[in-house]
PDB file of C-alpha atoms in Angstrom:
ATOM      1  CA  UNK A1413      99.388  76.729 158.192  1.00 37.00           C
ATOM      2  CA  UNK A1414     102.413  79.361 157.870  1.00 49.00           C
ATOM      3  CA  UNK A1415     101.168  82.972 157.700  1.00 57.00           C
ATOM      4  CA  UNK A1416     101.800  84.541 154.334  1.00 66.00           C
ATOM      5  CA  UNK A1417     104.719  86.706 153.898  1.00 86.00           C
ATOM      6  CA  UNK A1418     102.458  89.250 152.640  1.00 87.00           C
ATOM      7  CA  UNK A1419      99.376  91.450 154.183  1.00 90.00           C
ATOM      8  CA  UNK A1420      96.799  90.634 151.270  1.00 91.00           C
ATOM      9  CA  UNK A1421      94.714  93.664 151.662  1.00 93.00           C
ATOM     10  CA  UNK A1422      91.136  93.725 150.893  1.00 92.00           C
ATOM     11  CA  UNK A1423      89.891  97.507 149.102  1.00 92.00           C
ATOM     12  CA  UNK A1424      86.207  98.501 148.858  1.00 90.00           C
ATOM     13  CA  UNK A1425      85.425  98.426 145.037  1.00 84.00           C
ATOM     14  CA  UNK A1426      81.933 100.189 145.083  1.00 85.00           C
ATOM     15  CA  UNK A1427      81.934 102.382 148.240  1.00 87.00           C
ATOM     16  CA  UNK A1428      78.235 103.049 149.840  1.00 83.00           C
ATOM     17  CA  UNK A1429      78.000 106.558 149.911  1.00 83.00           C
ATOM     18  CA  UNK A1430      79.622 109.535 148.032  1.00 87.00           C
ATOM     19  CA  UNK A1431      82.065 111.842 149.842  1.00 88.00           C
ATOM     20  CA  UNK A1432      79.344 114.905 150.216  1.00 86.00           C
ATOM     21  CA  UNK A1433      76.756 112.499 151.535  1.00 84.00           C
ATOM     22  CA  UNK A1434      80.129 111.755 154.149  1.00 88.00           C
ATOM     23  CA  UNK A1435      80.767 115.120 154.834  1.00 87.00           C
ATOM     24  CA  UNK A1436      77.060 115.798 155.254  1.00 84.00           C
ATOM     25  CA  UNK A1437      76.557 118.180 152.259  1.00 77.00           C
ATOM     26  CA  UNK A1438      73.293 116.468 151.235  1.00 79.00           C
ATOM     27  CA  UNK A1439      70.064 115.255 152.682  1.00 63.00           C
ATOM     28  CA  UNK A1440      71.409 111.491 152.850  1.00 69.00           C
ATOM     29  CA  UNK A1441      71.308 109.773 156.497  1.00 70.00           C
ATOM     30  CA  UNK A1442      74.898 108.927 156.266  1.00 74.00           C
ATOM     31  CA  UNK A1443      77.501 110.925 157.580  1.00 80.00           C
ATOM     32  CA  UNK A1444      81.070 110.676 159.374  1.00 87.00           C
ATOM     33  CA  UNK A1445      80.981 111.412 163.309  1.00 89.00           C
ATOM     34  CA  UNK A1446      84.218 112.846 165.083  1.00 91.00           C
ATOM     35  CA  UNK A1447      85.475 109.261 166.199  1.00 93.00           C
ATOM     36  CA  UNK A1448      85.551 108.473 162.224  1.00 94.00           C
ATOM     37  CA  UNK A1449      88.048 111.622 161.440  1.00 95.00           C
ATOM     38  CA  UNK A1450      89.825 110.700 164.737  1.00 95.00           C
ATOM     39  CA  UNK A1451      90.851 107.469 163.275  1.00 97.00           C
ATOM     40  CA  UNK A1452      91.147 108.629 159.482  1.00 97.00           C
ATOM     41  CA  UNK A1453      93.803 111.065 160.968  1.00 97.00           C
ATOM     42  CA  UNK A1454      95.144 108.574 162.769  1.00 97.00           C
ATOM     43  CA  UNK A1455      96.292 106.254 160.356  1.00 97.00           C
ATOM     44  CA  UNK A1456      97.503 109.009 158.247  1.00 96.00           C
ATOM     45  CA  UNK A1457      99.974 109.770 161.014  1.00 95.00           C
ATOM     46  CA  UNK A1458     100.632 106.312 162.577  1.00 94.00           C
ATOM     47  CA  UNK A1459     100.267 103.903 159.392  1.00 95.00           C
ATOM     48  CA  UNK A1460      98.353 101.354 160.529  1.00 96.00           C
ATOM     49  CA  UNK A1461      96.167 100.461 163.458  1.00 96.00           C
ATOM     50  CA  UNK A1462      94.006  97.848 164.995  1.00 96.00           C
ATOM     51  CA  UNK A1463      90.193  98.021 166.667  1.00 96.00           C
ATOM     52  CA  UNK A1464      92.372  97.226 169.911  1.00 95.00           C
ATOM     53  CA  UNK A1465      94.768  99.883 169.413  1.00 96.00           C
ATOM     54  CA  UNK A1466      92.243 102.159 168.287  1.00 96.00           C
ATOM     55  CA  UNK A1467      89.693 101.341 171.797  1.00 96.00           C
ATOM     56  CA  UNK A1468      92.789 102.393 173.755  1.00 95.00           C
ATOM     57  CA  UNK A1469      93.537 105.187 171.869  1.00 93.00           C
ATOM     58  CA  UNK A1470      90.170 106.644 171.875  1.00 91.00           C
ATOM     59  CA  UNK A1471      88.268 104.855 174.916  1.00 85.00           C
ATOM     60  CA  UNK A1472      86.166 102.964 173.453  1.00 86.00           C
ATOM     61  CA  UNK A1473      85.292  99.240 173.289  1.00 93.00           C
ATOM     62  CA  UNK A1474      86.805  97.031 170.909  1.00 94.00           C
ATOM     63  CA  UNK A1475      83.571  96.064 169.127  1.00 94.00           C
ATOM     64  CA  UNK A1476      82.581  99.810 168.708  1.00 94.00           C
ATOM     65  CA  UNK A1477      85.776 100.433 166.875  1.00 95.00           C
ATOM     66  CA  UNK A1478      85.672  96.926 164.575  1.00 95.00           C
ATOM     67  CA  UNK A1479      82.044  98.493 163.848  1.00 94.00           C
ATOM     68  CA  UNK A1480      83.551 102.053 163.253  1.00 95.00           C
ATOM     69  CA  UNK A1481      86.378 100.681 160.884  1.00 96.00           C
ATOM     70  CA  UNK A1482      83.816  98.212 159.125  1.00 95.00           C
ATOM     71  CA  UNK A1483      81.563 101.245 158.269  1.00 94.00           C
ATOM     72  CA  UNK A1484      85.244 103.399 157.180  1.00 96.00           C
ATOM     73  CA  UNK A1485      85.957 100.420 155.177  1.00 96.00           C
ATOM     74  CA  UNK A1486      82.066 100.087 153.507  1.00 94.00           C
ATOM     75  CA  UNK A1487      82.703 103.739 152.519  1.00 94.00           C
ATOM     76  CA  UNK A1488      86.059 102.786 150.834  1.00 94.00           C
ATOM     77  CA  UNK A1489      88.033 105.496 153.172  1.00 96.00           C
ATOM     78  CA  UNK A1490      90.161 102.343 154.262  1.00 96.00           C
ATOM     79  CA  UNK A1491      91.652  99.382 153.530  1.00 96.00           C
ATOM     80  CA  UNK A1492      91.989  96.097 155.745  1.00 95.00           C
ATOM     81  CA  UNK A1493      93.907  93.236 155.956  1.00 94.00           C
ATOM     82  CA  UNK A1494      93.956  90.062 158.035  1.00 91.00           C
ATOM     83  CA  UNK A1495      97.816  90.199 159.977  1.00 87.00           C
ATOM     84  CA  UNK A1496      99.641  88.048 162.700  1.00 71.00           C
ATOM     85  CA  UNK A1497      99.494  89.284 166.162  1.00 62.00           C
ATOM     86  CA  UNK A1498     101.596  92.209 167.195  1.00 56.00           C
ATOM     87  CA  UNK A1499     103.292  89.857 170.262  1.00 54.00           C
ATOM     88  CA  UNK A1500     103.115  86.488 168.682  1.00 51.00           C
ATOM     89  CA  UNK A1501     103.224  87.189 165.098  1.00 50.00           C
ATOM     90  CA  UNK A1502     100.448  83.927 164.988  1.00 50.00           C
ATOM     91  CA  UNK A1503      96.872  83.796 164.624  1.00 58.00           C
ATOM     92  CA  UNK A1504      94.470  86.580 162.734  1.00 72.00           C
ATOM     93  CA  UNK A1505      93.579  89.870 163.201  1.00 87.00           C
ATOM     94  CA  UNK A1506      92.515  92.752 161.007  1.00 94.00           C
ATOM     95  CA  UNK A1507      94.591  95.751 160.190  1.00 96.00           C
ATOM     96  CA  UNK A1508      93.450  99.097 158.896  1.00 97.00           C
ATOM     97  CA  UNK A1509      95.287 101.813 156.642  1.00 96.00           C
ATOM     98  CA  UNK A1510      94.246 104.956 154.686  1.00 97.00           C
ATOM     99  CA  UNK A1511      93.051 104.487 151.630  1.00 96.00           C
ATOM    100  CA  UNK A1512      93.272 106.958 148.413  1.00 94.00           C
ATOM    101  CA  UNK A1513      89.534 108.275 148.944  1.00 94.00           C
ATOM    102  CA  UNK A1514      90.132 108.531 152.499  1.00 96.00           C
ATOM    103  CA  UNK A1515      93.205 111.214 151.922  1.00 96.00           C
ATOM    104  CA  UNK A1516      90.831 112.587 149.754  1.00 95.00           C
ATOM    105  CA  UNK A1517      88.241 113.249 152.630  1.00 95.00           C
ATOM    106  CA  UNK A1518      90.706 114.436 154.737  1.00 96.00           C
ATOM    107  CA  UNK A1519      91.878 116.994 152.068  1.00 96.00           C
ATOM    108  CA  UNK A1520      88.214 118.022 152.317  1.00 94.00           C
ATOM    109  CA  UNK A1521      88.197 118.720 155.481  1.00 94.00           C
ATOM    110  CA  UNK A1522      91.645 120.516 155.319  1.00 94.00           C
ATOM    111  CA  UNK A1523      93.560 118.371 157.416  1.00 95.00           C
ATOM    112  CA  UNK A1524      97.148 120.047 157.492  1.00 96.00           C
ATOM    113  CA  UNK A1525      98.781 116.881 157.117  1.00 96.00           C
ATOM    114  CA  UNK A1526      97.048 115.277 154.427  1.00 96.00           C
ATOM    115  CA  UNK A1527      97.217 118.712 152.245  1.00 95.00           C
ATOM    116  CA  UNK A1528     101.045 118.510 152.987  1.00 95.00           C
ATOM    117  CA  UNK A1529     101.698 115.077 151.997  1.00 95.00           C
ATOM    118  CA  UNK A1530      99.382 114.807 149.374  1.00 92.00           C
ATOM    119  CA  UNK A1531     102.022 115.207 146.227  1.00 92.00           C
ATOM    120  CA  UNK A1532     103.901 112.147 147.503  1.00 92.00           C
ATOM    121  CA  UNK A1533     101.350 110.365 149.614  1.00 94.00           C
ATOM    122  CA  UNK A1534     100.699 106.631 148.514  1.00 93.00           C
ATOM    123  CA  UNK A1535      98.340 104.145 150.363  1.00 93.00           C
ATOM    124  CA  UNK A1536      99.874 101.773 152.946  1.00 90.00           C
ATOM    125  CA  UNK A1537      98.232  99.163 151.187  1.00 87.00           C
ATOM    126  CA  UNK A1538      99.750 100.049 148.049  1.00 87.00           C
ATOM    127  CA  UNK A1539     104.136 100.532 149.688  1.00 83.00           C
ATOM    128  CA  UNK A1540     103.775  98.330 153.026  1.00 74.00           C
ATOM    129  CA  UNK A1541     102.378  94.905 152.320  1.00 79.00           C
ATOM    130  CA  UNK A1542     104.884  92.839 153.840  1.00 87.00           C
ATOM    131  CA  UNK A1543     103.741  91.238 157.427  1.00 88.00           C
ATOM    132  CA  UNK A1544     106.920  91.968 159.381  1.00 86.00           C
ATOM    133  CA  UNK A1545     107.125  95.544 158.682  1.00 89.00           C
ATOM    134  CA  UNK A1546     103.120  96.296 159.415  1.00 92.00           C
ATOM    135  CA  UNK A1547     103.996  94.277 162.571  1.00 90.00           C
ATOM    136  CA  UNK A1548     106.783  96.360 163.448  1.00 90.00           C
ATOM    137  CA  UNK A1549     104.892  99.016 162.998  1.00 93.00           C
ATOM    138  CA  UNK A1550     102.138  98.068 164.873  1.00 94.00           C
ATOM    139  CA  UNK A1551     104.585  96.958 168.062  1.00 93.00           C
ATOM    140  CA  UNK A1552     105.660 100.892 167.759  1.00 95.00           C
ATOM    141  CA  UNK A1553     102.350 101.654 168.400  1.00 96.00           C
ATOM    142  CA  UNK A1554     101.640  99.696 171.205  1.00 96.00           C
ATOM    143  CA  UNK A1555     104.843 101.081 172.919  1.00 96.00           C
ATOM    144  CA  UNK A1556     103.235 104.375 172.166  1.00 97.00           C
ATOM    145  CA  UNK A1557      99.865 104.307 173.588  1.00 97.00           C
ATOM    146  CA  UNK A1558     101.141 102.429 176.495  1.00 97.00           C
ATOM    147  CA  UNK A1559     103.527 105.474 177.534  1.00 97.00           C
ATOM    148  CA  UNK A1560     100.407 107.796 176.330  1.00 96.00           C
ATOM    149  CA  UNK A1561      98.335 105.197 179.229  1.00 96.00           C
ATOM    150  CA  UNK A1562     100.843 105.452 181.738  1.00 96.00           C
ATOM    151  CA  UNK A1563     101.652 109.551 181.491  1.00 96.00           C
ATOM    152  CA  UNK A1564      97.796 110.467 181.287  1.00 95.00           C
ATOM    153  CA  UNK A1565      97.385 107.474 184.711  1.00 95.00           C
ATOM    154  CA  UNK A1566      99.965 109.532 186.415  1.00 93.00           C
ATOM    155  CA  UNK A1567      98.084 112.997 185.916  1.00 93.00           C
ATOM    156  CA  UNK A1568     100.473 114.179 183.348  1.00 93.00           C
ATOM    157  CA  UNK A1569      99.266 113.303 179.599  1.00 94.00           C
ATOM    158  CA  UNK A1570     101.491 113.393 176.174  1.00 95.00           C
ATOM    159  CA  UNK A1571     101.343 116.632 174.795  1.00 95.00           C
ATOM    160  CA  UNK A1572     101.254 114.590 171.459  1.00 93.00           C
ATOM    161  CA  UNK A1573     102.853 111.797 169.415  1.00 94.00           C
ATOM    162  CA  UNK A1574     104.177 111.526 166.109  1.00 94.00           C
ATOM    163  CA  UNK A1575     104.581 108.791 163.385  1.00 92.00           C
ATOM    164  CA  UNK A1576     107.650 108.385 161.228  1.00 90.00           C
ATOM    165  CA  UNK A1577     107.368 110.890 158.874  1.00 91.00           C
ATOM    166  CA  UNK A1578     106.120 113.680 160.608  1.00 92.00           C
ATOM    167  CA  UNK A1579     109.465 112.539 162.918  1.00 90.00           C
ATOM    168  CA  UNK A1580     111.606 112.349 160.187  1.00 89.00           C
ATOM    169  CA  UNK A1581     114.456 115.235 160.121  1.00 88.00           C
ATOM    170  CA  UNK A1582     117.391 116.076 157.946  1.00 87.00           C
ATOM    171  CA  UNK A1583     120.167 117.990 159.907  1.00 83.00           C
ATOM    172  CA  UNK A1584     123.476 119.758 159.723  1.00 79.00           C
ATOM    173  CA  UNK A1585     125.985 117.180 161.059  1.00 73.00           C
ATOM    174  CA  UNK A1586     129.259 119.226 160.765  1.00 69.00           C
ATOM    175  CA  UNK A1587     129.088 123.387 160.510  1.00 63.00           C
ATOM    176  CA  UNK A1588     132.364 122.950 159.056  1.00 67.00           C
ATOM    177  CA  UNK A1589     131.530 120.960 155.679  1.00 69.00           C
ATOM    178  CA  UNK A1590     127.504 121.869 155.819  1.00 70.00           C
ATOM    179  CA  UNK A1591     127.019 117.756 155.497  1.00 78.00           C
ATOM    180  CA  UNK A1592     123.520 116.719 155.527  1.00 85.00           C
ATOM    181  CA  UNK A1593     122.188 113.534 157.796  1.00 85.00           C
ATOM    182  CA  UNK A1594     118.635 112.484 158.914  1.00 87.00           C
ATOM    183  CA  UNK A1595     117.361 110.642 161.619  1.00 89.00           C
ATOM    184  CA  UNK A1596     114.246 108.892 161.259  1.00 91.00           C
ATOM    185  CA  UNK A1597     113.085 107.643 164.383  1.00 93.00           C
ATOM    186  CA  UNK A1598     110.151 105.798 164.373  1.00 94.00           C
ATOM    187  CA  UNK A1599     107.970 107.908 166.522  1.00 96.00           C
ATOM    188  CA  UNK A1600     107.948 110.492 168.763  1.00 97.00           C
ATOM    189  CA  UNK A1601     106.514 111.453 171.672  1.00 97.00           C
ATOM    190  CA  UNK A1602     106.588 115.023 173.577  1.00 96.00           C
ATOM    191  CA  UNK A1603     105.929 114.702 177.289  1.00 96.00           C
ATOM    192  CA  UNK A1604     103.901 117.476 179.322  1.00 94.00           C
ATOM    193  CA  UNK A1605     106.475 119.391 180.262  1.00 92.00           C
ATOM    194  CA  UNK A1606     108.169 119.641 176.877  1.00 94.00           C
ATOM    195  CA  UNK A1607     110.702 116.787 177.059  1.00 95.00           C
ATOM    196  CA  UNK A1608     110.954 114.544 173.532  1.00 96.00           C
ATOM    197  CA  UNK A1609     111.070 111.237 173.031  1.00 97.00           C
ATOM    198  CA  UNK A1610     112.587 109.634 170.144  1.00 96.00           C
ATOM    199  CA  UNK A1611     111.381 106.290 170.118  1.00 96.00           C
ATOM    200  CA  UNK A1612     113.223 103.506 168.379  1.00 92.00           C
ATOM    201  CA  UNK A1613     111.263 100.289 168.005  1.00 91.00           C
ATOM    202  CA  UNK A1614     113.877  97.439 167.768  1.00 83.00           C
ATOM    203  CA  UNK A1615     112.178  94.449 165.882  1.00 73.00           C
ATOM    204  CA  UNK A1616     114.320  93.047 163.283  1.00 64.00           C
ATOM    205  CA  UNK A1617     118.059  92.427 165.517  1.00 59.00           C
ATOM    206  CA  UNK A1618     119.663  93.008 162.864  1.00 64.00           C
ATOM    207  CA  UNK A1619     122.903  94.481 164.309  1.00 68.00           C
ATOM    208  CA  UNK A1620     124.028  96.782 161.747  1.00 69.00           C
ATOM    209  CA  UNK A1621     120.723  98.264 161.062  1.00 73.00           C
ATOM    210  CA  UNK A1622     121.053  99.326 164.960  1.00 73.00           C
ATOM    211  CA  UNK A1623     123.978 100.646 165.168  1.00 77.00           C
ATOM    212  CA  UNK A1624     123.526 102.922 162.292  1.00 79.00           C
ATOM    213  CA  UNK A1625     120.531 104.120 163.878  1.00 79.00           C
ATOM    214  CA  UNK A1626     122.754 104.779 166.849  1.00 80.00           C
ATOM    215  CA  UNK A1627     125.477 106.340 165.290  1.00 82.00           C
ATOM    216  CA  UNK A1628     122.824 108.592 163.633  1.00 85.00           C
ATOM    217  CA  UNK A1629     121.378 109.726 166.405  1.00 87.00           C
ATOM    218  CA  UNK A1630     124.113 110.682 168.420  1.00 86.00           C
ATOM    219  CA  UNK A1631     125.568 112.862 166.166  1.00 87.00           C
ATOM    220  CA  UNK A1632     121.995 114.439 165.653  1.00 88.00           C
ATOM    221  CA  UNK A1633     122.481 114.998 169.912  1.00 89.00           C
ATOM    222  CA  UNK A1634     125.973 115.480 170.082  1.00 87.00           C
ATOM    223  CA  UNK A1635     125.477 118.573 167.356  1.00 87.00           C
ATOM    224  CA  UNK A1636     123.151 119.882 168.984  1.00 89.00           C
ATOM    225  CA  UNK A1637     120.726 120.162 165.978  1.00 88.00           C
ATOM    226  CA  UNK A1638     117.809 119.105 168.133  1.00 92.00           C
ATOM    227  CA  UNK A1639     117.520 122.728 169.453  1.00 92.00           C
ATOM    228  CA  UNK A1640     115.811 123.892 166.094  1.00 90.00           C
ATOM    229  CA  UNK A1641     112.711 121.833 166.664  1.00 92.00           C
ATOM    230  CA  UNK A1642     112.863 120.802 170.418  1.00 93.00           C
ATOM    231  CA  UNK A1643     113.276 123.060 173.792  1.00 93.00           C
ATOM    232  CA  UNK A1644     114.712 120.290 175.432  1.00 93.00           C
ATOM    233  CA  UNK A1645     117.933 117.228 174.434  1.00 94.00           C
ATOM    234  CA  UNK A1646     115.925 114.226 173.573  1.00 95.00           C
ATOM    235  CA  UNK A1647     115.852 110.978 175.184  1.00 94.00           C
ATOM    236  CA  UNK A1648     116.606 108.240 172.802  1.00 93.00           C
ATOM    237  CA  UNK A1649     113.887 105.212 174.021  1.00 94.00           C
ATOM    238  CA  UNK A1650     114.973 101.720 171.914  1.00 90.00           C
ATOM    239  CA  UNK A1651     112.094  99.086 172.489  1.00 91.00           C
ATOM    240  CA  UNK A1652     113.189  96.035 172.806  1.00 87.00           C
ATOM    241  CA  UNK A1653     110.378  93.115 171.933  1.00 85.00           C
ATOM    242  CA  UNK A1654     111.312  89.442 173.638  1.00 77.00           C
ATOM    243  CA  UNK A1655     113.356  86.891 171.702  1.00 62.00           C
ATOM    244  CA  UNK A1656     116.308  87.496 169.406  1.00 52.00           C
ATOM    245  CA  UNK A1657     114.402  89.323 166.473  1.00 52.00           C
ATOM    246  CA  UNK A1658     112.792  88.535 163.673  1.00 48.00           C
ATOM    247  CA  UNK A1659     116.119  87.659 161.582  1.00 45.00           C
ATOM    248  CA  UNK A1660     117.247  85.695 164.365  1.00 45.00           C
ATOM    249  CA  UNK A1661     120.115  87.775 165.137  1.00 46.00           C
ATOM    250  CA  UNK A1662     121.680  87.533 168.509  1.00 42.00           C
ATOM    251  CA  UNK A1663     121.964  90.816 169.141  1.00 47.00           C
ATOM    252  CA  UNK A1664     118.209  91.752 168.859  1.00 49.00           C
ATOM    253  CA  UNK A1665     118.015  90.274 172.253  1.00 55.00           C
ATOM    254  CA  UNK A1666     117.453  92.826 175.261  1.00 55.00           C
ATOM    255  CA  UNK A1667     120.947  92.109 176.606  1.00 58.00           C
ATOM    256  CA  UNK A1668     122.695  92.467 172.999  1.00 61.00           C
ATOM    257  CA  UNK A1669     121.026  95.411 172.037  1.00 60.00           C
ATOM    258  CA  UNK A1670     122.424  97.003 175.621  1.00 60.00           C
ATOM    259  CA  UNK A1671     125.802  95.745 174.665  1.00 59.00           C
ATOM    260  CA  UNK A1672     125.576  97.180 170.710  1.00 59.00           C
ATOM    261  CA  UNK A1673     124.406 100.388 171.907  1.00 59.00           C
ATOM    262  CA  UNK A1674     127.384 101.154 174.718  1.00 59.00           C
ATOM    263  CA  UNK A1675     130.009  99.427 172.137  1.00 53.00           C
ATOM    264  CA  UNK A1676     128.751 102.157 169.434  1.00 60.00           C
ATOM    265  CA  UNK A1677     128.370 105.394 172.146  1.00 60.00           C
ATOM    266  CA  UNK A1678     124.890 105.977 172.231  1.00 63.00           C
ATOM    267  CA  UNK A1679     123.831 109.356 173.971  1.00 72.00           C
ATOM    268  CA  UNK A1680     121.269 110.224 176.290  1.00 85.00           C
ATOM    269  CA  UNK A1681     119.636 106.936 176.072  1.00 87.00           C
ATOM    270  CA  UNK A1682     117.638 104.269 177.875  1.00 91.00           C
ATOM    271  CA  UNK A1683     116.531 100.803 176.718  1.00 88.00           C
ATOM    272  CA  UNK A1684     113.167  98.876 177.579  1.00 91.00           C
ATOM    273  CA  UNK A1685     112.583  95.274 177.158  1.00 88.00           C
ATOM    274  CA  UNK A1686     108.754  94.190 176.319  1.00 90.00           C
ATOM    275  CA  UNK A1687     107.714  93.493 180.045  1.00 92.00           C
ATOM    276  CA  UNK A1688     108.543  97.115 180.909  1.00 94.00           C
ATOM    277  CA  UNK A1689     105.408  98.508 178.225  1.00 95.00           C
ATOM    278  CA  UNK A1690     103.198  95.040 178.488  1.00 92.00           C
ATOM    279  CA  UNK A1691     103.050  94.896 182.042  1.00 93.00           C
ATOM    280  CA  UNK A1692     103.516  98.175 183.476  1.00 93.00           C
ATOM    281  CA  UNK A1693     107.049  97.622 185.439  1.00 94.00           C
ATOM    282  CA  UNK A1694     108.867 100.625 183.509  1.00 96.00           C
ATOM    283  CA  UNK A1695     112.082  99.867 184.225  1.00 94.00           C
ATOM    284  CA  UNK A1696     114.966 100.688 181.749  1.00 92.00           C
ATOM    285  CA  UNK A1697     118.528 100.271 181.689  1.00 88.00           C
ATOM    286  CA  UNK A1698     120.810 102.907 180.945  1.00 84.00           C
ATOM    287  CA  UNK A1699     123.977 103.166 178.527  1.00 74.00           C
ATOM    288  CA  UNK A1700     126.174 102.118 181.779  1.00 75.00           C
ATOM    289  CA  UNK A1701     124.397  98.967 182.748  1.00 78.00           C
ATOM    290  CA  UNK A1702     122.748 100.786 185.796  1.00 85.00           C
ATOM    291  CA  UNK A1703     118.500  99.913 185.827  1.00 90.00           C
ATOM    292  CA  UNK A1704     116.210 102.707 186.381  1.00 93.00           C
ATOM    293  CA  UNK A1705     112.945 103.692 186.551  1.00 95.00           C
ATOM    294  CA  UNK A1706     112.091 105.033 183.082  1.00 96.00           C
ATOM    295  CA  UNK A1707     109.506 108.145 184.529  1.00 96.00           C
ATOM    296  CA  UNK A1708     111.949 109.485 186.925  1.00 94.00           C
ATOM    297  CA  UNK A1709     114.097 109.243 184.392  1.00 93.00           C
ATOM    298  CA  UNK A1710     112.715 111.331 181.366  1.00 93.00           C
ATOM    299  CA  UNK A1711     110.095 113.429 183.703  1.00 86.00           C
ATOM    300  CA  UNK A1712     111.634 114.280 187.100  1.00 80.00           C
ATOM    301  CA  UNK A1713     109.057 115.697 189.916  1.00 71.00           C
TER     302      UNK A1713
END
């Protein structure tokens, strides 16, 4: 049976406890631990996540965190919803976003971000229902944690990571005419010893959607606007899943999306194909064809 086009989220209707017997403001047995906030915060930043995601992010089985996420969903802080797999896009598994009470907890426990945000904030479940975008944005995570894996396995872990919108950045492109661009990478990640990553999660293939994102960003490098908010140029990381993308488009194949990005002038950039994040080998090509390996690359000993 075809997947629906459509994440049909499920939202708790009569939640089991209040948010002071949560928070642990009355005498009731129920209350949050730390590995609940860890998550709440967690899709707040990254969107969506998985149990699997979520063992690997904070080291802990898979059941635990299915069990954790059941309980955050019993207390109505989330929302779930049964999505294709990340690699296949086939078979069943749930995802979990922030729900409207679970901002609200957050707020409670004056989480910067969530008092921020709050004004505009709207429920995942509510502005990103459709499949291929949750999947998209659930690949970018598993590029993510993998390079979080790998840094912290080589004795150097991520200083931290960021989801789209805290990565989000408007920018003087020309001094001259004060005009405004953004880039809006979809994450990014700042090494140990204060080198960025802008990571670019290349799903879709659709060619002109990446070479706007290109064009974008190398004027964001070439301007040098990157020196208000980082101490270091950024490497530009594009993620390449297998396969030609999910609109079929040629160039959302690894080799195409090497050939779009020299043919538009990226900057300061390397490309990874899936095998380089799924199993480990870390190598990357470069915007003159030469393959590297991605650590020496971005962190030099």
């Amino acid at each position: 049976m075809a997947l629906s086009e459509t994440v049909r989220w499920q939202r708790q209707g009569a939640p089991m406890a209040n948010l002071d017997d949560l928070l642990g403001l009355t005498a009731h047995r129920t209350t949050l631990n730390h590995i609940d906030v860890q998550l709440l915060e967690a899709l707040l930043r990254y969107n969506f996540l998985t149990a699997a995601q979520a063992s690997r992010l904070f080291e802990g089985s898979v059941r635990w965190m299915e069990k954790r996420f059941t309980r955050l969903y019993q207390w109505g802080l989330v929302d779930r919803g049964p999505v294709g797999s990340v690699t296949t896009g086939v078979g069943r598994q749930l995802v979990y976003a922030l729900s409207h009470r679970g901002l609200t907890l957050l707020q409670r426990l004056e989480n910067a971000l969530a008092r921020e945000w709050a004004e505009d904030w709207k429920p995942k479940s509510e502005t990103g229902s459709q499949r291929l975008s949750v999947l998209h944005e659930l690949g970018r995570n598993d590029v993510c944690i993998a390079l979080c894996e790998t840094a912290k396995a080589m004795g150097h872990p991520v200083l931290d990571w960021e989801g789209a919108r805290e990565g989000g950045q408007k920018f003087v492109a020309n001094g001259a005419t004060h005009e405004w661009q953004r880039i809006d990478p979809d994450a990014v990640i700042l090494l140990h010893n204060m080198q960025p990553l802008l990571i670019e999660y290349e799903r879709s293939g659709r060619d002109s959607k990446f070479q706007k994102k290109i064009r974008s960003l190398r004027t964001y490098l070439v301007s040098r606007q990157w020196q208000t908010r980082y101490p270091r140029e950024p490497w530009v990381v594009y993620a390449v899943p297998s396969g030609v993308g999910t609109q079929g488009v040629i160039g959302g194949s690894y080799g195409g999306m090497v050939a779009q990005a020299g043919m538009t002038g990226a900057r300061n950039y390397l490309i990874l194909g899936e095998e380089a994040w799924m199993q480990g080998t870390w190598m990357a090509m470069r915007g003159d064809g030469t393959i590297v390996n991605f650590w020496d690359t971005v962190s030099p000993k």
